[in-house]
Amino acid sequence: MNHSEIKERIHQNMSRAALEITELRVQPDPFLGWRIAVISRGFDDKSKQERKNIALEGLKELTIQWLDLLTPEEQQWAGPLPIDSTLENVPFWPEALARSRSGSSNPEAILFPSDLDEDLDRPIVATFYSLRGGVGRSTALAYTARILASRGRTVLCVDMDLEAPGLAALFGKEDEVKDQQGLVFVLLSLEQGEEPDIRNHILRVSETDEIYCIPAGLPNANYARLLSFMEPGAWYREDRNPLRELIQILSSDRLPFKPDVILLDARTGMTPLNGPLLFDLADLAIIVFFPHPQAQRGTGELVRALLAAETRRTETEQRLTPEPRFIVSPIPASKAPEVVERYQHRAIEWIGEWLSILRDKQSRSEPIKESDITHFIPYREEIATSDKILSNQETWRDFEPVAEWLERFIPTASEEELPDSLPDSKGQILQELEFSAGTAEYQDNFLETFVETQLVNRALKPNIVLIRGRKGTGKTAIFRRLLEDSKQDSIVVLSPSPLKGDRPWVINSEGFKAIDEALETTGKSWRDFWLLQTCLACHLSWRGEKPQPDDAVSQVLGTDPTNELELVRWFQNLLPQSQIGLLARDWLTRFDGAAQSTILLLFDGLDTGFGNTQADRERRTKAIEGLLSLITDLGDNMKNLKFKVLLREDIWRSLRFDNKSHFFGRSVVLEWRERSDFFKVIIKQALKSDRFKGLVVDSIQQGSLLSNLSSSSDAFSDYLSESQVFEIWNLLVGERMKGGKSAFTRNWVWKRIADGSNNHSPRALLQLFAEAKDWEINEQERNPYQKTIIRPRALSSSLEKVSEKALDALINEEFSELQELIDCLKGIGRSPFYATDVSELYDELSFAREVGLLSIYEGTKDDVKRYKVPDLYLSGIGMTRKGQA
């Protein structure tokens, strides 16, 4: 018979005897048979045998190891009774390992603390565990505690390694441990129903920081005797559970302080006590291991058991799963990088395999990235040979990422001081927010949201001839900024098609093809074309009296061309003239002399204006080489007319022409190096919402900022300090990302929308926030969140769509020749991947690295072993991660 059948039979027996059951508990014995307790007032006048005959009728064949048939009064002195349970979910090793192998690990049922929008109630409990010894588990815990305490957190460390206590010694406090003080005495007191004063068992580790320790106890004869009385296996089968009671006490006001974090130092191996520490008490299970084959199988079984476990937490309708983190330690000290890489890659691949079930977890907003939850700690002799943790903070740095894993689950001071008006205004602000996620050519109110940085301001200067940058870094934004600047005269010679406007001299791909044919027919060069094109642009754009060309040109020019066909015919008629280059140069010199002030000659759209076929790209190369060669010869002789060319970085690198060095010191490469500048792109657009702007005024109490906020958003936001930018950012989208490696949302965004060369595109940033805003509006209706305008999870939930758009722009707007490689990567399906998997596409691989589609994961530039795809393109391709670092 099973658990439910036994209970049903007892209910029938008691009902037949007209005895009401106050309480019924049935539980399988851990070894054999059953434990049964029946509480009933009807037993009051009956003997033990009578009670047994009534309750167990028809159950004589059962093996009963424990039987209590009691009245409610007798229950008071009977001691702990077995709980009513099938014991299928008890957090002990046999059951936990069995669950992981029984198929009960449904990935959709796994809910980690980092999956929640709301924060867990403090304290956060982290269990440090290692299957094997000698890997620095206690050391990692102690240094993590030190770092957290130095950052203002209150940390309580508990030595749960009862058989080999040593945490107090690691903190240099072993001599302060007294007899009958420590965890063993606390747990045994709780087991006996006593209420020990927990304050008497706590040591203060630091006089300046809030870091405390509960030692296991003083390891003497009495300690060993008491330790033998402990039976953790009974705690989850009976009424009293000293472990859970301990955590409740440490989380209550019975302490003189409120811990932010409780760090549990668990014993190595599979002991009765450390099962509950991992599978029940831990919010985070920090697994420490060295990637030796001896640790692979057992640690893998542990991880799978974790994923099938449910913690004590009851804050949500669905029970939480302990969230795994991994410390790989100690990585051998070696001057050969391939040795270190071998251990790192092995560990990451093991972890990827252990967590493979999570790849089917569709409800996660972002797939787990193994390297985000893994930290490598190198061997350091000074740590390995020290008697206790060192006070030198330089030594702590190896453990800072571990501290950050915990920090992201604890609200910061700024998050705890949220504006009172946010819940009332959030919906209206979301409706007002507009993020111009298209290209600069199509953005409305462009100048109001244009972000000026130190680099951008340099690019705007007339003496900068060439502005280079990757797609999406802001070249066309600078073009529009110059074009729409009322304080700077400019003439458009070439522009992207959307900005062509009423400029009939701006040529598109078919026009360039016809020009190329005319140049070949007449034997003229692209330099000649650009001279004429620039003269014509000046002629058709000039304000006031126009300088006239030589009669030979005037006769051909006739009436001004009004469309591209007339323009091409004008070139076809003019190019055959033998001295056309000299005539055009003379005409341009007259324009230069007639100018009363500096006029910029703007060239943009060179990347897309020629078309995308191989022939088009070859034509583009010749044309741009001719243009830049012309500028090197002519530019210094012009006093008022100043060339300014905006060019894609990869095109520049492929060009071959004389005097390329002429542009040294006269060119700017657009790169977003400062995060605060980059995030101003979002802040400036968000502040176009009057309600959000008002919320910022109410929330950020800084005099200089508040006075500037009274003016227009574009006036003040250019002068925001880095801290002010981040404050407004936190109000908009929150400060912390609970999952992943980056503790802060700004770090997560900075990393996720970078390409393989670590370049950042404002377009991708704006697309991310446009998608996140829409996601938040939909989610807010069914799952309200009032801490920020956009919750952090909206970012991770929106990344896939941004990735698809980024890949589409890369292939369809820039590099269609990479399509074959993309198709191959879709077939591989996982990143990183071996170079041998795509060896037949060697040239495409080199180009893909150059444009940021790929980066080297393992090996060197000359000998690549494996490549990886950056997050920006990963989802767009349809690939998943496998051990990316």
PDB file of C-alpha atoms in Angstrom, residues 595-685:
ATOM      1  CA  ALA A 595      32.882  81.963 -49.679  1.00  0.00           C
ATOM      2  CA  GLN A 596      32.647  84.505 -46.853  1.00  0.00           C
ATOM      3  CA  SER A 597      33.182  81.886 -44.101  1.00  0.00           C
ATOM      4  CA  THR A 598      33.899  78.207 -43.667  1.00  0.00           C
ATOM      5  CA  ILE A 599      31.577  75.919 -45.636  1.00  0.00           C
ATOM      6  CA  LEU A 600      31.668  72.193 -45.081  1.00  0.00           C
ATOM      7  CA  LEU A 601      31.417  69.871 -48.093  1.00  0.00           C
ATOM      8  CA  LEU A 602      29.576  66.821 -46.733  1.00  0.00           C
ATOM      9  CA  PHE A 603      29.941  63.288 -48.094  1.00  0.00           C
ATOM     10  CA  ASP A 604      27.806  60.558 -46.499  1.00  0.00           C
ATOM     11  CA  GLY A 605      26.090  57.434 -47.837  1.00  0.00           C
ATOM     12  CA  LEU A 606      29.230  56.139 -49.517  1.00  0.00           C
ATOM     13  CA  ASP A 607      28.645  52.690 -48.036  1.00  0.00           C
ATOM     14  CA  THR A 608      25.142  52.131 -49.422  1.00  0.00           C
ATOM     15  CA  GLY A 609      24.949  54.549 -52.359  1.00  0.00           C
ATOM     16  CA  PHE A 610      26.737  52.256 -54.803  1.00  0.00           C
ATOM     17  CA  GLY A 611      24.620  49.117 -54.272  1.00  0.00           C
ATOM     18  CA  ASN A 612      25.418  45.725 -52.762  1.00  0.00           C
ATOM     19  CA  THR A 613      26.530  43.449 -55.589  1.00  0.00           C
ATOM     20  CA  GLN A 614      30.157  42.460 -55.935  1.00  0.00           C
ATOM     21  CA  ALA A 615      30.495  44.737 -58.969  1.00  0.00           C
ATOM     22  CA  ASP A 616      28.902  47.592 -57.010  1.00  0.00           C
ATOM     23  CA  ARG A 617      31.372  47.145 -54.150  1.00  0.00           C
ATOM     24  CA  GLU A 618      34.332  47.096 -56.524  1.00  0.00           C
ATOM     25  CA  ARG A 619      33.012  50.304 -58.107  1.00  0.00           C
ATOM     26  CA  ARG A 620      32.611  51.834 -54.644  1.00  0.00           C
ATOM     27  CA  THR A 621      36.223  51.056 -53.771  1.00  0.00           C
ATOM     28  CA  LYS A 622      37.538  52.764 -56.888  1.00  0.00           C
ATOM     29  CA  ALA A 623      35.275  55.760 -56.368  1.00  0.00           C
ATOM     30  CA  ILE A 624      36.186  56.301 -52.708  1.00  0.00           C
ATOM     31  CA  GLU A 625      39.893  55.876 -53.395  1.00  0.00           C
ATOM     32  CA  GLY A 626      39.526  58.551 -56.063  1.00  0.00           C
ATOM     33  CA  LEU A 627      37.685  60.888 -53.675  1.00  0.00           C
ATOM     34  CA  LEU A 628      40.214  60.557 -50.859  1.00  0.00           C
ATOM     35  CA  SER A 629      43.112  60.868 -53.251  1.00  0.00           C
ATOM     36  CA  LEU A 630      41.566  64.099 -54.547  1.00  0.00           C
ATOM     37  CA  ILE A 631      41.175  65.439 -51.009  1.00  0.00           C
ATOM     38  CA  THR A 632      44.829  64.742 -50.190  1.00  0.00           C
ATOM     39  CA  ASP A 633      45.887  66.806 -53.221  1.00  0.00           C
ATOM     40  CA  LEU A 634      43.314  69.558 -53.016  1.00  0.00           C
ATOM     41  CA  GLY A 635      42.201  69.935 -49.442  1.00  0.00           C
ATOM     42  CA  ASP A 636      45.090  71.975 -48.074  1.00  0.00           C
ATOM     43  CA  ASN A 637      44.754  74.526 -50.887  1.00  0.00           C
ATOM     44  CA  MET A 638      41.176  75.366 -49.995  1.00  0.00           C
ATOM     45  CA  LYS A 639      40.756  78.169 -47.475  1.00  0.00           C
ATOM     46  CA  ASN A 640      37.008  78.225 -46.895  1.00  0.00           C
ATOM     47  CA  LEU A 641      35.660  75.025 -48.417  1.00  0.00           C
ATOM     48  CA  LYS A 642      36.400  72.101 -46.117  1.00  0.00           C
ATOM     49  CA  PHE A 643      35.812  68.488 -47.065  1.00  0.00           C
ATOM     50  CA  LYS A 644      34.175  66.215 -44.513  1.00  0.00           C
ATOM     51  CA  VAL A 645      33.731  62.559 -45.415  1.00  0.00           C
ATOM     52  CA  LEU A 646      31.846  60.023 -43.289  1.00  0.00           C
ATOM     53  CA  LEU A 647      33.004  56.507 -44.029  1.00  0.00           C
ATOM     54  CA  ARG A 648      32.456  53.027 -42.668  1.00  0.00           C
ATOM     55  CA  GLU A 649      35.519  51.690 -40.889  1.00  0.00           C
ATOM     56  CA  ASP A 650      35.776  48.389 -42.763  1.00  0.00           C
ATOM     57  CA  ILE A 651      35.675  50.233 -46.107  1.00  0.00           C
ATOM     58  CA  TRP A 652      38.491  52.525 -44.997  1.00  0.00           C
ATOM     59  CA  ARG A 653      40.660  49.566 -44.043  1.00  0.00           C
ATOM     60  CA  SER A 654      40.216  47.969 -47.450  1.00  0.00           C
ATOM     61  CA  LEU A 655      41.238  51.084 -49.405  1.00  0.00           C
ATOM     62  CA  ARG A 656      44.594  51.335 -51.152  1.00  0.00           C
ATOM     63  CA  PHE A 657      45.712  54.759 -52.406  1.00  0.00           C
ATOM     64  CA  ASP A 658      48.773  56.970 -52.240  1.00  0.00           C
ATOM     65  CA  ASN A 659      49.262  59.293 -49.283  1.00  0.00           C
ATOM     66  CA  LYS A 660      46.765  57.504 -47.054  1.00  0.00           C
ATOM     67  CA  SER A 661      48.861  58.823 -44.185  1.00  0.00           C
ATOM     68  CA  HIS A 662      47.652  62.319 -45.170  1.00  0.00           C
ATOM     69  CA  PHE A 663      44.632  61.647 -42.972  1.00  0.00           C
ATOM     70  CA  PHE A 664      46.688  60.959 -39.836  1.00  0.00           C
ATOM     71  CA  GLY A 665      45.607  63.530 -37.259  1.00  0.00           C
ATOM     72  CA  ARG A 666      42.782  64.689 -39.532  1.00  0.00           C
ATOM     73  CA  SER A 667      40.411  61.815 -38.962  1.00  0.00           C
ATOM     74  CA  VAL A 668      38.296  60.616 -36.066  1.00  0.00           C
ATOM     75  CA  VAL A 669      37.178  57.066 -35.373  1.00  0.00           C
ATOM     76  CA  LEU A 670      33.752  57.026 -33.738  1.00  0.00           C
ATOM     77  CA  GLU A 671      33.844  54.715 -30.732  1.00  0.00           C
ATOM     78  CA  TRP A 672      31.739  54.748 -27.589  1.00  0.00           C
ATOM     79  CA  ARG A 673      34.354  54.270 -24.885  1.00  0.00           C
ATOM     80  CA  GLU A 674      32.593  55.918 -21.955  1.00  0.00           C
ATOM     81  CA  ARG A 675      29.463  54.218 -20.713  1.00  0.00           C
ATOM     82  CA  SER A 676      27.971  57.394 -19.296  1.00  0.00           C
ATOM     83  CA  ASP A 677      28.224  59.075 -22.714  1.00  0.00           C
ATOM     84  CA  PHE A 678      26.692  56.053 -24.383  1.00  0.00           C
ATOM     85  CA  PHE A 679      23.779  55.914 -21.958  1.00  0.00           C
ATOM     86  CA  LYS A 680      23.058  59.611 -22.448  1.00  0.00           C
ATOM     87  CA  VAL A 681      21.584  58.509 -25.782  1.00  0.00           C
ATOM     88  CA  ILE A 682      18.775  56.838 -23.804  1.00  0.00           C
ATOM     89  CA  ILE A 683      18.572  59.400 -21.002  1.00  0.00           C
ATOM     90  CA  LYS A 684      18.154  62.310 -23.387  1.00  0.00           C
ATOM     91  CA  GLN A 685      15.309  60.637 -25.242  1.00  0.00           C
TER      92      GLN A 685
END
